[in-house]
mmCIF file of C-alpha atoms in Angstrom:
data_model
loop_
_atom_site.group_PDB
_atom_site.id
_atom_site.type_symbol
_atom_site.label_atom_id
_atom_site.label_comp_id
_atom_site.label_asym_id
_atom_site.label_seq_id
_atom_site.Cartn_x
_atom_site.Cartn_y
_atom_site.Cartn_z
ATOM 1 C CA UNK C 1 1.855 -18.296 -8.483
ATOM 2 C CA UNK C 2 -0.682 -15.548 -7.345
ATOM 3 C CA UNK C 3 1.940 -13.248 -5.681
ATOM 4 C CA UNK C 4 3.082 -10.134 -7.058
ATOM 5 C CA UNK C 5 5.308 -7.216 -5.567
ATOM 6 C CA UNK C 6 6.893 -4.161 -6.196
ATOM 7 C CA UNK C 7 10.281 -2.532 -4.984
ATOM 8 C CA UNK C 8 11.221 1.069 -5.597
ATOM 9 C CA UNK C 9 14.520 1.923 -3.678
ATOM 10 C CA UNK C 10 14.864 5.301 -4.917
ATOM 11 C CA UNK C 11 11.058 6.374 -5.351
ATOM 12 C CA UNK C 12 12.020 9.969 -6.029
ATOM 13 C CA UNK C 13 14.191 9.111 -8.953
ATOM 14 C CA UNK C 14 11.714 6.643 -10.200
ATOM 15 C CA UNK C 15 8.340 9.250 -9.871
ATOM 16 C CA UNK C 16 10.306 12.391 -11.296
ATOM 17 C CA UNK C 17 10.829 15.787 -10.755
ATOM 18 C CA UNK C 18 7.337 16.362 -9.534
ATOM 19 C CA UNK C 19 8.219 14.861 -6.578
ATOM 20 C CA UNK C 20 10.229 15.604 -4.019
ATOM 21 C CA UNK C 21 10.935 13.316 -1.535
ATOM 22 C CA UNK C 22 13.837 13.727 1.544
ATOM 23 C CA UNK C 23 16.497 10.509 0.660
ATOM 24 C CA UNK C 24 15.934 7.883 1.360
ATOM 25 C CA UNK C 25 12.605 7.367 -0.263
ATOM 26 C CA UNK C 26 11.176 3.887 -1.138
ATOM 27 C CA UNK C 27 8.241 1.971 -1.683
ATOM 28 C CA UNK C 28 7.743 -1.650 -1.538
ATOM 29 C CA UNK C 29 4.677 -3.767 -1.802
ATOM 30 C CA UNK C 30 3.418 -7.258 -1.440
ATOM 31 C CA UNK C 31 -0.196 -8.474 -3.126
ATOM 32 C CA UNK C 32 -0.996 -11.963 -2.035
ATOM 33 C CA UNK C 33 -3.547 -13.199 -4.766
ATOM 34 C CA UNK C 34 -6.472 -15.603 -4.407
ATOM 35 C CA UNK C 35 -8.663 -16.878 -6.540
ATOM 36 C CA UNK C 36 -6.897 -16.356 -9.520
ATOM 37 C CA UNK C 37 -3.524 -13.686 -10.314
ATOM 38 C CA UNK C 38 -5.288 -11.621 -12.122
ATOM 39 C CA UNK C 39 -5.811 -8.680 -8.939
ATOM 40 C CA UNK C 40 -2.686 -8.792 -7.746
ATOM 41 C CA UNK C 41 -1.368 -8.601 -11.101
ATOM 42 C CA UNK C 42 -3.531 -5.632 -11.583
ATOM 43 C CA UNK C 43 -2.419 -3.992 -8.199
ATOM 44 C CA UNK C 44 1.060 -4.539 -8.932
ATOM 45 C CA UNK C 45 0.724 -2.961 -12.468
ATOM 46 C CA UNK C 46 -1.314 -0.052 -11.415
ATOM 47 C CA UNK C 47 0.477 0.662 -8.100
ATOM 48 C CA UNK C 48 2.631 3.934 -8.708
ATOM 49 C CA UNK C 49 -1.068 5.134 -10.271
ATOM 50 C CA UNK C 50 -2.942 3.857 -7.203
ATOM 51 C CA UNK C 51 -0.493 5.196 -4.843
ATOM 52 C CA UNK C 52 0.888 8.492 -6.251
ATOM 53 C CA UNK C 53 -0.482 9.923 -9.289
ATOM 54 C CA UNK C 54 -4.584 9.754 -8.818
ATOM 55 C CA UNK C 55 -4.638 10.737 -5.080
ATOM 56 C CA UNK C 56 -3.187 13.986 -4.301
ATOM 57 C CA UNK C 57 -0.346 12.309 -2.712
ATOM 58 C CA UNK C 58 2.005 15.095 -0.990
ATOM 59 C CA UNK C 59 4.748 16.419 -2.935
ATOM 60 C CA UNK C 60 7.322 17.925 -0.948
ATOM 61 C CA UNK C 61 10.607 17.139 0.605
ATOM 62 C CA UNK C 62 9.793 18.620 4.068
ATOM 63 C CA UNK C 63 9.096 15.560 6.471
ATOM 64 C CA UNK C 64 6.631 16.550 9.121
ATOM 65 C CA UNK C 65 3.642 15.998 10.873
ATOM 66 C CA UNK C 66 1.566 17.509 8.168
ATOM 67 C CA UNK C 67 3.164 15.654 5.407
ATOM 68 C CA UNK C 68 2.852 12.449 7.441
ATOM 69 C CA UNK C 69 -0.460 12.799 7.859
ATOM 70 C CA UNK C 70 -1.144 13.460 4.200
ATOM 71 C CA UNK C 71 0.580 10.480 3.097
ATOM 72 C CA UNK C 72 -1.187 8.498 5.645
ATOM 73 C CA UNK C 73 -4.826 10.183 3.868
ATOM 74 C CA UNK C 74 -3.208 9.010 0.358
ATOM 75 C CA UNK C 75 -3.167 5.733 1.575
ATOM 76 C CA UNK C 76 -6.499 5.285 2.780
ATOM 77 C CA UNK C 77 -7.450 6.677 -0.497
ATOM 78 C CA UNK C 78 -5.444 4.641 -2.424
ATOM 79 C CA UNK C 79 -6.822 2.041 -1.434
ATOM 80 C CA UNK C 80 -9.934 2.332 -1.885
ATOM 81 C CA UNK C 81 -9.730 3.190 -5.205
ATOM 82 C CA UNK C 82 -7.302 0.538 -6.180
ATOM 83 C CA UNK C 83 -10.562 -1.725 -4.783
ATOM 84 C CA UNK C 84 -12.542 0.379 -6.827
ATOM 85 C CA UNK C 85 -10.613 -0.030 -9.845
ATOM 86 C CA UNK C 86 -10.701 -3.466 -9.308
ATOM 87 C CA UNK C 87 -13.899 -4.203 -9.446
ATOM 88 C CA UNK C 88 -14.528 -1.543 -12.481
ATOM 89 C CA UNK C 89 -12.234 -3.530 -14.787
ATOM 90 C CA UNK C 90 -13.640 -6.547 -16.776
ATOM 91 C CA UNK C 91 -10.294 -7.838 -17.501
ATOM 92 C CA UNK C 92 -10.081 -9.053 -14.170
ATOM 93 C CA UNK C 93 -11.858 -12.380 -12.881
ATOM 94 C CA UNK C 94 -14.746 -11.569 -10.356
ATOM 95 C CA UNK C 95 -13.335 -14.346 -8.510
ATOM 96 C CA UNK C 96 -10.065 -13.201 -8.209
ATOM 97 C CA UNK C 97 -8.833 -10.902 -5.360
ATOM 98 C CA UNK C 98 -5.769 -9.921 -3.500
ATOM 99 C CA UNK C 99 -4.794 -8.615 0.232
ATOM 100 C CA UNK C 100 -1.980 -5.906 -0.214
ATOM 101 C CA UNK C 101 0.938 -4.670 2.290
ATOM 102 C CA UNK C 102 2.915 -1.864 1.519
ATOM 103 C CA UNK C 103 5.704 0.365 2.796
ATOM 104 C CA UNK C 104 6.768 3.586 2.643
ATOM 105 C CA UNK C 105 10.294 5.147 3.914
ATOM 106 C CA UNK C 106 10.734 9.024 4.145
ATOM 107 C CA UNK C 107 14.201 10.268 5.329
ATOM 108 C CA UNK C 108 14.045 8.410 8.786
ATOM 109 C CA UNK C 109 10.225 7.333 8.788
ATOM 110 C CA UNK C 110 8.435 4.428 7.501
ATOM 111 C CA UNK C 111 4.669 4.036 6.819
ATOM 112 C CA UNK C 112 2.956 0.679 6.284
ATOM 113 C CA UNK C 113 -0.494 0.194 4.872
ATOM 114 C CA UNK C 114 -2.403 -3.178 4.795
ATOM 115 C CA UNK C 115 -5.710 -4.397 3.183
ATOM 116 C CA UNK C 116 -6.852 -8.114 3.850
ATOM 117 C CA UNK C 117 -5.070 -10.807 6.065
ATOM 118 C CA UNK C 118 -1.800 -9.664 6.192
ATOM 119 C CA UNK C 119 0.337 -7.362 8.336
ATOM 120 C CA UNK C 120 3.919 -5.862 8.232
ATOM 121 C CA UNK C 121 6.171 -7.046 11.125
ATOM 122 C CA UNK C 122 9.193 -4.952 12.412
ATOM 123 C CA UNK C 123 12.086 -6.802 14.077
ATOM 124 C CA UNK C 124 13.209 -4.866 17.527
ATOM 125 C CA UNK C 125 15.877 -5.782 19.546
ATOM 126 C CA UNK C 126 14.687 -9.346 18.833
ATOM 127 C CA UNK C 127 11.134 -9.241 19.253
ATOM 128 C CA UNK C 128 8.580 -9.349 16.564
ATOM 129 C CA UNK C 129 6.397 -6.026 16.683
ATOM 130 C CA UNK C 130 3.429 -5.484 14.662
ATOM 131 C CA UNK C 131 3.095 -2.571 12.652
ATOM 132 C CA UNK C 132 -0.440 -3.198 11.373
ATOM 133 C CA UNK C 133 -3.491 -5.715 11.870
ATOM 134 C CA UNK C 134 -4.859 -8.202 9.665
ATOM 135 C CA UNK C 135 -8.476 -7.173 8.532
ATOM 136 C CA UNK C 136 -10.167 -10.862 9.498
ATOM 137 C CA UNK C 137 -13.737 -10.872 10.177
ATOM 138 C CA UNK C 138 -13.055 -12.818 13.236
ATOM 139 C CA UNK C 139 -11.850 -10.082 14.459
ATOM 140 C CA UNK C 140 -14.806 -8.472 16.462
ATOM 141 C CA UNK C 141 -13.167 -4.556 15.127
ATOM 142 C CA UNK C 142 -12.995 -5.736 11.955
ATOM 143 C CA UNK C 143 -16.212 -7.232 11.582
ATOM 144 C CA UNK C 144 -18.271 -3.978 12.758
ATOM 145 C CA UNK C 145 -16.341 -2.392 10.198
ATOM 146 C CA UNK C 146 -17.690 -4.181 6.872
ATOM 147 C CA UNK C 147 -20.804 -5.087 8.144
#
């Protein structure tokens, strides 16, 4: 099995006093590994470093759009570095990779985050709504973007 994931219900219990999140807080995460488990397995292990500790990641329980956007910048951070990281570490195969999905809930908001081909999916009423896009190079978007 190449899949590894992570589920914090109570992430400010779990991260400390430092942080001060409104309840709920969580974070969850999914890494779908190919080539190998050996980068999601890293991802996984590394993920409250990634996510919280290395990247300036807000630190307050006031829920606005200022602390929004800052977790939104700590994500985009966060994951580049955790690619970084990745491909730093010789313990890791070279083949080996991993997409990654993750959520976030603060008081009454949730954040997702997504790196490879997967997305996170929100249920409405019924209907299936995307809450983020698959980073395929078919995708004409995605392909301007690495090339």
């Amino acid at each position: 099995m190449e899949d590894e994931h992570i589920r914090i219900d109570d992430l400010s219990s779990h991260l400390g006093p430092l942080f001060k999140f409104p309840k709920p807080s969580a974070f969850y995460g999914v890494f779908d590994g190919h080539g190998g488990p050996e980068a999601a397995a890293y991802v996984r292990k590394h993920a409250l470093r990634f996510f919280f500790e290395d990247v300036d990641f807000p630190r307050t329980c006031e829920v606005d759009d200022v602390f929004m956007e800052g977790v939104e910048n700590s994500l985009s951070k966060s994951f580049l570095l955790a690619d970084l990281a990745l491909a730093d570490d010789c313990t890791v195969n070279s083949s080996s990779g991993t997409t990654a999905l993750v959520a976030m809930i603060f008081g009454r908001h949730l954040m997702v985050a997504n790196a490879g081909d997967c997305r996170a999916v929100l249920c409405r009423k019924g209907e299936a709504v995307d809450m983020s896009e698959d980073h395929r190079p078919i995708y004409p978007s995605e392909r301007r973007r690495v090339e």
